[in-house]
Short mmCIF file of C-alpha atoms and ligand atoms in Angstrom, two decimals:
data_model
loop_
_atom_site.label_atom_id
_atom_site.label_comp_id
_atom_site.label_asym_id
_atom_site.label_seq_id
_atom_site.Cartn_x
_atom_site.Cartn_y
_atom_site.Cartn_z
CA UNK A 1 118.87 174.49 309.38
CA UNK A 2 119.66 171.25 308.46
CA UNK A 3 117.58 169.43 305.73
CA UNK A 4 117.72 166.82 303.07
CA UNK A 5 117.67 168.05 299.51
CA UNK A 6 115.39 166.25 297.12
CA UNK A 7 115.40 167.41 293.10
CA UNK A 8 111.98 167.73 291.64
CA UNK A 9 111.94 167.90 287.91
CA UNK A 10 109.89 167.41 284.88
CA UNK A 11 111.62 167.76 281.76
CA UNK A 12 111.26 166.61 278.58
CA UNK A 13 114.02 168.60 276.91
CA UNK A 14 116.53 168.58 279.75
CA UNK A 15 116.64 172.40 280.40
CA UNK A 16 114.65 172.35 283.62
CA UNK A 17 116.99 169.43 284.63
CA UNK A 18 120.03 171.37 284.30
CA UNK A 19 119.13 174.57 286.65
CA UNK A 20 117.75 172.25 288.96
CA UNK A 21 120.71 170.04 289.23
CA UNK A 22 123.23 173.49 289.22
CA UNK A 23 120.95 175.08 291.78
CA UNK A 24 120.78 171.74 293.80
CA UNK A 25 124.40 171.03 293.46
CA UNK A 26 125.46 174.30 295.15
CA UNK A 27 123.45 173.09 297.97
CA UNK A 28 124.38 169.32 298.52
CA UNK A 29 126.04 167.20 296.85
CA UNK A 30 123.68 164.58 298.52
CA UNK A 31 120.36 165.33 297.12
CA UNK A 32 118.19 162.53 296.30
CA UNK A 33 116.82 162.79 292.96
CA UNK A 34 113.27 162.79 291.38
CA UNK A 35 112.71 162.82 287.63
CA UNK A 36 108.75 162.95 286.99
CA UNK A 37 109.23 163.26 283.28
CA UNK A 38 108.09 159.49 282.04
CA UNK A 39 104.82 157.87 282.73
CA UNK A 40 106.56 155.56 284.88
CA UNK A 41 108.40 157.62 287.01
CA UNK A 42 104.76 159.16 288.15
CA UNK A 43 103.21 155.76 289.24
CA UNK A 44 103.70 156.34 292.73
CA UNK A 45 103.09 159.28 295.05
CA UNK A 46 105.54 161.36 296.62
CA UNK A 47 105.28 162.96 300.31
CA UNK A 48 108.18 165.11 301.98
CA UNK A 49 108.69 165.31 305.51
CA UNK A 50 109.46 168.59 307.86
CA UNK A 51 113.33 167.62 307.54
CA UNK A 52 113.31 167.90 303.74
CA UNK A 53 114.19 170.45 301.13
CA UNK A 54 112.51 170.05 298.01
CA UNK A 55 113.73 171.91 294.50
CA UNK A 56 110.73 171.57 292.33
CA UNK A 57 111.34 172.15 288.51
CA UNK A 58 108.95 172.52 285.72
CA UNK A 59 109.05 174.26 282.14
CA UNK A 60 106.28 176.65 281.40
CA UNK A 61 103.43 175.89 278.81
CA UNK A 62 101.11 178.49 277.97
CA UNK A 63 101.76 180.76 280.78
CA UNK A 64 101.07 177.84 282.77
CA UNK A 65 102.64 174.70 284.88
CA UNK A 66 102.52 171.30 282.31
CA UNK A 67 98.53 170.24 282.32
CA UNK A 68 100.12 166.65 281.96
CA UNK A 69 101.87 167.18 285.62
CA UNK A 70 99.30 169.09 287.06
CA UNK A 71 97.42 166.19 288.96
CA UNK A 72 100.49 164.44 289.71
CA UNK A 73 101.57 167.13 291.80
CA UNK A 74 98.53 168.14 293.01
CA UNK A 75 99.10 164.67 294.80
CA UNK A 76 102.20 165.31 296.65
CA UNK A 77 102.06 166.12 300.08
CA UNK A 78 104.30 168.22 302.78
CA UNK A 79 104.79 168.78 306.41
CA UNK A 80 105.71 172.02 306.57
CA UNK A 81 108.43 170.62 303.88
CA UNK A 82 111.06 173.72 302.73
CA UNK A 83 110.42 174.07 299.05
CA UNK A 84 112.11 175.94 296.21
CA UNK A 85 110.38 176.81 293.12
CA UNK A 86 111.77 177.24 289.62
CA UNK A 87 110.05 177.55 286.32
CA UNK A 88 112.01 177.56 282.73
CA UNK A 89 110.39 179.25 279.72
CA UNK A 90 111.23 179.82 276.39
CA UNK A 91 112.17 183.60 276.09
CA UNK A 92 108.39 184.35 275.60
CA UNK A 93 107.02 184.38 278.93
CA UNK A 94 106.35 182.89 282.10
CA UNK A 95 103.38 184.62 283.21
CA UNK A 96 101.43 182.79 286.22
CA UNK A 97 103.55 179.49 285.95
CA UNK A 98 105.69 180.40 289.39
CA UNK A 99 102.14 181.50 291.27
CA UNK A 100 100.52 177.95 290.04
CA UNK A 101 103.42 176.03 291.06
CA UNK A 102 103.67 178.19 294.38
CA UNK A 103 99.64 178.06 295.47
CA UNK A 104 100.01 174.48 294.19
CA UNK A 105 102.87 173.68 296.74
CA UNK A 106 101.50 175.82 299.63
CA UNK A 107 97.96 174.02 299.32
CA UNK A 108 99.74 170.69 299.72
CA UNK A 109 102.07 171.69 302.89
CA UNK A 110 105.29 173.18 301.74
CA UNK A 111 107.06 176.06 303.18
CA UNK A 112 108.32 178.10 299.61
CA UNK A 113 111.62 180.11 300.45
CA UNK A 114 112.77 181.05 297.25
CA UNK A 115 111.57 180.91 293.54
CA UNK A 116 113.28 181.84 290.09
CA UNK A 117 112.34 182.21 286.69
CA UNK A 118 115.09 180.47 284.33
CA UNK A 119 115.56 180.18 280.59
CA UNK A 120 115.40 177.46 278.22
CA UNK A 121 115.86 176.91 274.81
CA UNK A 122 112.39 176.87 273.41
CA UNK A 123 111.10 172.92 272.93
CA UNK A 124 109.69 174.99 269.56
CA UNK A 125 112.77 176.39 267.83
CA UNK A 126 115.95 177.48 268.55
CA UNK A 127 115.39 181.11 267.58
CA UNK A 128 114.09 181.61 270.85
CA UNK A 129 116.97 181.31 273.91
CA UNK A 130 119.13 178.78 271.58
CA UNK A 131 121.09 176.88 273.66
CA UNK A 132 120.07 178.17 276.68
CA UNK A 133 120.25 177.79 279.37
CA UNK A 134 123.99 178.45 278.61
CA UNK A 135 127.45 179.56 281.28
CA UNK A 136 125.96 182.51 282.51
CA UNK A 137 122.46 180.93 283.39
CA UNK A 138 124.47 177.84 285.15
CA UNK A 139 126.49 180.35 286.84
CA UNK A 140 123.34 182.43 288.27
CA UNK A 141 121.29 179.02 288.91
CA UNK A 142 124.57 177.93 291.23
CA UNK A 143 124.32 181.55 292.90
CA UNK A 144 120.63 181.02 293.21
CA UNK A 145 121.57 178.20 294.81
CA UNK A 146 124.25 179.28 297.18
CA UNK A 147 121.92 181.91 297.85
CA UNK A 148 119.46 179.03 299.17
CA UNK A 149 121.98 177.77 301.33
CA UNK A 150 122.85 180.90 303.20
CA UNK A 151 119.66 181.44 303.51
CA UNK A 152 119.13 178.26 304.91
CA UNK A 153 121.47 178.67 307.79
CA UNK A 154 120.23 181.44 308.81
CA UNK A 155 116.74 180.03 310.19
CA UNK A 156 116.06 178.70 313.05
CA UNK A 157 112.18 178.85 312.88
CA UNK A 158 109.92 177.82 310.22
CA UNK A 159 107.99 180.61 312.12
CA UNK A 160 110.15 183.31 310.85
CA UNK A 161 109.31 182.41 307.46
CA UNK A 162 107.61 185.26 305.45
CA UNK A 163 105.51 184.53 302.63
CA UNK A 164 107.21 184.59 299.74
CA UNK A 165 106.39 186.94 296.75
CA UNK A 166 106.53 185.58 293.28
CA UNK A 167 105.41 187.13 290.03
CA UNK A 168 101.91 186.53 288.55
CA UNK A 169 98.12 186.42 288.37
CA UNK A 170 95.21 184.50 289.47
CA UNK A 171 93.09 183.28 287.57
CA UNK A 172 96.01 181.94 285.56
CA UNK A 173 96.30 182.71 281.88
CA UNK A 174 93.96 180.64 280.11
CA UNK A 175 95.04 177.18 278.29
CA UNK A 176 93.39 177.08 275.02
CA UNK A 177 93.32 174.19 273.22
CA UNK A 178 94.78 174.91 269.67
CA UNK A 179 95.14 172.55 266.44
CA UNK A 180 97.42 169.50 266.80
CA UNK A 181 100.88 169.38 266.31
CA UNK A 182 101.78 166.11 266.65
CA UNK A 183 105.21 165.56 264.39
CA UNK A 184 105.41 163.22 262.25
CA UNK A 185 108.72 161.12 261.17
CA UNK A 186 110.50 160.86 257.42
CA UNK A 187 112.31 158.09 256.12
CA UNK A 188 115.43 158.91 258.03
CA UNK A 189 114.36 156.96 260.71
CA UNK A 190 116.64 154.22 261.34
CA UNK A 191 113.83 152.85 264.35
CA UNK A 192 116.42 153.41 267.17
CA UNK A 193 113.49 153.75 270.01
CA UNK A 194 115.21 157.07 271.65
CA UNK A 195 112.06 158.95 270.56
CA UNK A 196 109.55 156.35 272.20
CA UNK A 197 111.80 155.69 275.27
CA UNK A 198 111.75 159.21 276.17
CA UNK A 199 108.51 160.61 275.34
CA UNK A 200 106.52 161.80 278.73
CA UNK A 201 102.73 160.90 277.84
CA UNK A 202 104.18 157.49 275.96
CA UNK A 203 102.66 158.60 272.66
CA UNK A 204 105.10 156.75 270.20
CA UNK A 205 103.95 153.44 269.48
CA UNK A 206 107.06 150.83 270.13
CA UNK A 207 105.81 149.12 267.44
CA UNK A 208 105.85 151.45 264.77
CA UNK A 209 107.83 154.87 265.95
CA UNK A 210 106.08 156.74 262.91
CA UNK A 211 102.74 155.95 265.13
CA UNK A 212 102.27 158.58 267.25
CA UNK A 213 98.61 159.07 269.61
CA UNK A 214 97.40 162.40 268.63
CA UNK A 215 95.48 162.17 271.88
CA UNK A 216 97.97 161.78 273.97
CA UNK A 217 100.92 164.05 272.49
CA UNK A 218 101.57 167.81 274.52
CA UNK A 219 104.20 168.65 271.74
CA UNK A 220 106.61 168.74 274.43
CA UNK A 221 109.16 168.26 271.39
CA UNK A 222 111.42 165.48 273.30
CA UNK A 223 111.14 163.30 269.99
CA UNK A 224 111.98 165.86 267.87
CA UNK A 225 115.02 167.13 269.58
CA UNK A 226 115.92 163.44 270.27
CA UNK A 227 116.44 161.89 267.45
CA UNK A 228 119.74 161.25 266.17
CA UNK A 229 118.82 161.30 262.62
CA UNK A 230 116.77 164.24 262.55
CA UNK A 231 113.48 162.16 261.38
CA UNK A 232 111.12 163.82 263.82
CA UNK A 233 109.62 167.12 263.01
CA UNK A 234 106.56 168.96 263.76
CA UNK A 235 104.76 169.91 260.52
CA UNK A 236 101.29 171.09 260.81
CA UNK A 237 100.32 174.55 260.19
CA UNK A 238 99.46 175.37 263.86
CA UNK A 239 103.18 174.50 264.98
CA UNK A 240 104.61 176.67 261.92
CA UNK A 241 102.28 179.18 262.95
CA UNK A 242 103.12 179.17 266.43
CA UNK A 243 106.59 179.07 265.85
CA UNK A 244 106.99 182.14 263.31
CA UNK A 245 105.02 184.45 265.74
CA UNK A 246 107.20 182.94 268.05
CA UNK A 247 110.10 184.15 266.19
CA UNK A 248 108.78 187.20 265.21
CA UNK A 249 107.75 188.54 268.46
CA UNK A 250 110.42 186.81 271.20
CA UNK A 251 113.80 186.45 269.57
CA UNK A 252 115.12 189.71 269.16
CA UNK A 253 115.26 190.52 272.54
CA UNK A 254 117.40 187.88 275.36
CA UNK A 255 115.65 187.39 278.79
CA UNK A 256 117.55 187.18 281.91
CA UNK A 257 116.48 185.01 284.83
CA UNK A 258 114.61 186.58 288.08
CA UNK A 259 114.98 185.03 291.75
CA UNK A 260 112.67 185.99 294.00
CA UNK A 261 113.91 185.26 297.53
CA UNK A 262 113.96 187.50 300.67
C1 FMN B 301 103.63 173.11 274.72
C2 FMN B 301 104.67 174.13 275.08
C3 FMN B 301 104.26 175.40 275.49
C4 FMN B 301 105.25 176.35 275.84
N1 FMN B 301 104.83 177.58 276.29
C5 FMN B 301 105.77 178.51 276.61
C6 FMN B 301 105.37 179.80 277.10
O1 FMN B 301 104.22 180.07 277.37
N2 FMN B 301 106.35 180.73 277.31
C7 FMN B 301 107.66 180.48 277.06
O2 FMN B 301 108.47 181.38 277.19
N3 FMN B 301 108.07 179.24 276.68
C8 FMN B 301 107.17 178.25 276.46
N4 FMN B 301 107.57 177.01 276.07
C9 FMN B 301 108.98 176.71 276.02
C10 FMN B 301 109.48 175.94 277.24
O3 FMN B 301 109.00 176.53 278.43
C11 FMN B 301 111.02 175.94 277.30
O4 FMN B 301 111.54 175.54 276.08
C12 FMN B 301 111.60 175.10 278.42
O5 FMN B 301 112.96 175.39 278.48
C13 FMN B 301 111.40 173.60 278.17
O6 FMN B 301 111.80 172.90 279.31
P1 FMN B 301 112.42 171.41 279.28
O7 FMN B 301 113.72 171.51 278.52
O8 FMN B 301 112.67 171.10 280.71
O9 FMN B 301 111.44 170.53 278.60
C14 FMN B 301 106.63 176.04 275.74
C15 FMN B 301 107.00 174.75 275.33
C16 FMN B 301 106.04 173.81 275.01
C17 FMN B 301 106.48 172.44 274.62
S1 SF4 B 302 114.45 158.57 267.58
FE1 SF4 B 302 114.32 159.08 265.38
S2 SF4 B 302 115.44 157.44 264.40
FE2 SF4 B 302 115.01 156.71 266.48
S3 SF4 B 302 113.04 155.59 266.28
FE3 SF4 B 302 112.53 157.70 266.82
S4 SF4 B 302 112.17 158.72 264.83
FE4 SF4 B 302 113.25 156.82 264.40
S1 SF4 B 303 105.23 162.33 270.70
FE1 SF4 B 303 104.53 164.29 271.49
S2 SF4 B 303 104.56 164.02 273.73
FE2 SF4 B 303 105.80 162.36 272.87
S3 SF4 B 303 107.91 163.11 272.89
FE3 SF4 B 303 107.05 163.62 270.87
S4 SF4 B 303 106.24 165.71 271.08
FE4 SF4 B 303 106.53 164.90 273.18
#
């Protein structure tokens, strides 16, 4: 089957991005390209037709897709659209993230035919899948992806689609709202704008890059790894708590990615 291939991708610490494009690039090298990650990039609305492909992308928080994204995709629509699903985590866990972002796409008229579970550096620390994803998580997303293809070529029915199987539960792990952990920014700032410019909920005053809305920050931890000058950090008790069970319960052990396709 012949179909154009569209990249999907929120990701505000560029791990997501780079399965996404090595999956997508084993596929086409014509895809057309959809970054969701900044406010503006979400202003308008998406819809796919029956002669697309998409590759949707998204980190996991929580167990869960991004809350910030959730609506946003909730508003794109299919036509019995082809979609592949792939969720990055941070060597904790991805629990029901793949489910949401399947049920989420299925609801809205896409045709899943494949799904993977790929890691990421944690946006947290690097104790947890530093500098992932790394050569042998490309190679396996490009596999992933060749995989795709063949598997595109062999149908010649959207009706001989099966429904695919991906791991988790419904109801979806519960988001609890925990302290804030918005960073904060030292004296090594030299007021570049990289942090502000790139933040995903536009939290960093332009003004000012020390002001940051608590409000409005996810701790998606673009700033801090941003920054040339190291000035952004996270420093309040929740985040150092979060991070040392972190480290103490998910380091030790490395996570491989899982692909779900049939
Ligand atoms: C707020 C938040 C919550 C997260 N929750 C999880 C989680 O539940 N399990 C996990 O393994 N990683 C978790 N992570 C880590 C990210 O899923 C991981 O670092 C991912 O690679 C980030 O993707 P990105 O580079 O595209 O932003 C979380 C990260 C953030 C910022
Ligand atoms: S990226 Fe760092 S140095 Fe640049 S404005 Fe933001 S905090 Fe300051
Ligand atoms: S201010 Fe918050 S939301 Fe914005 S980039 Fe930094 S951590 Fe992410």
């Amino acid at each position: 089957m012949k179909k154009q291939l569209n990249l999907l991708y929120f990701s505000p610490t560029g791990t997501t991005e780079k399965i996404v494009k090595a999956a997508g690039g084993k596929i086409s090298d014509n895809a057309k390209e959809y970054n969701i990650t900044l406010p503006v990039s979400r202003e308008s609305m998406l819809s796919f037709t029956k002669d697309d492909l998409v590759i949707v992308g998204v980190p996991v928080y929580s167990g869960r897709i991004p809350a910030i994204i959730e609506d946003y995709l909730k508003n794109i629509s299919g036509d019995n659209t082809l979609a592949v699903l792939v969720a990055v985590y941070g060597n904790r866990e991805y629990d029901d993230a793949l489910l949401e972002l399947k049920d989420i796409f299925v609801s809205k008229g896409f045709i899943p035919i494949a799904a993977a579970a790929f890691l990421g550096e944690h946006s947290f620390t690097d104790k947890l899948a530093g500098g992932r994803p790394d050569n042998d998580d490309i190679k396996t997303a490009e596999n992933f992806g060749l995989d795709v293809k063949n598997k595109l070529d062999k149908i010649s029915s959207i009706s001989d689609i099966k429904p695919l199987f991906v791991k988790g539960n419904f109801p979806y792990r519960e988001r609890k709202p925990g302290s804030p952990m918005t960073p904060s920014t030292s004296n090594e700032c030299v007021s570049c704008g990289v942090c502000a410019s790139a933040c995903p909920t536009s939290a960093i005053d332009f003004d000012d890059f020390s002001k940051i809305k608590e409000d409005k920050c996810i701790t998606c931890c673009s700033c801090v790894k941003r920054c040339p000058t190291g000035a952004k950090s996270v420093q309040t008790e929740g985040f150092k708590k979060a991070s040392a069970w972190l480290i103490e319960n998910f380091s030790a052990v490395r996570k491989e990615p899982e692909i779900f396709i049939q």
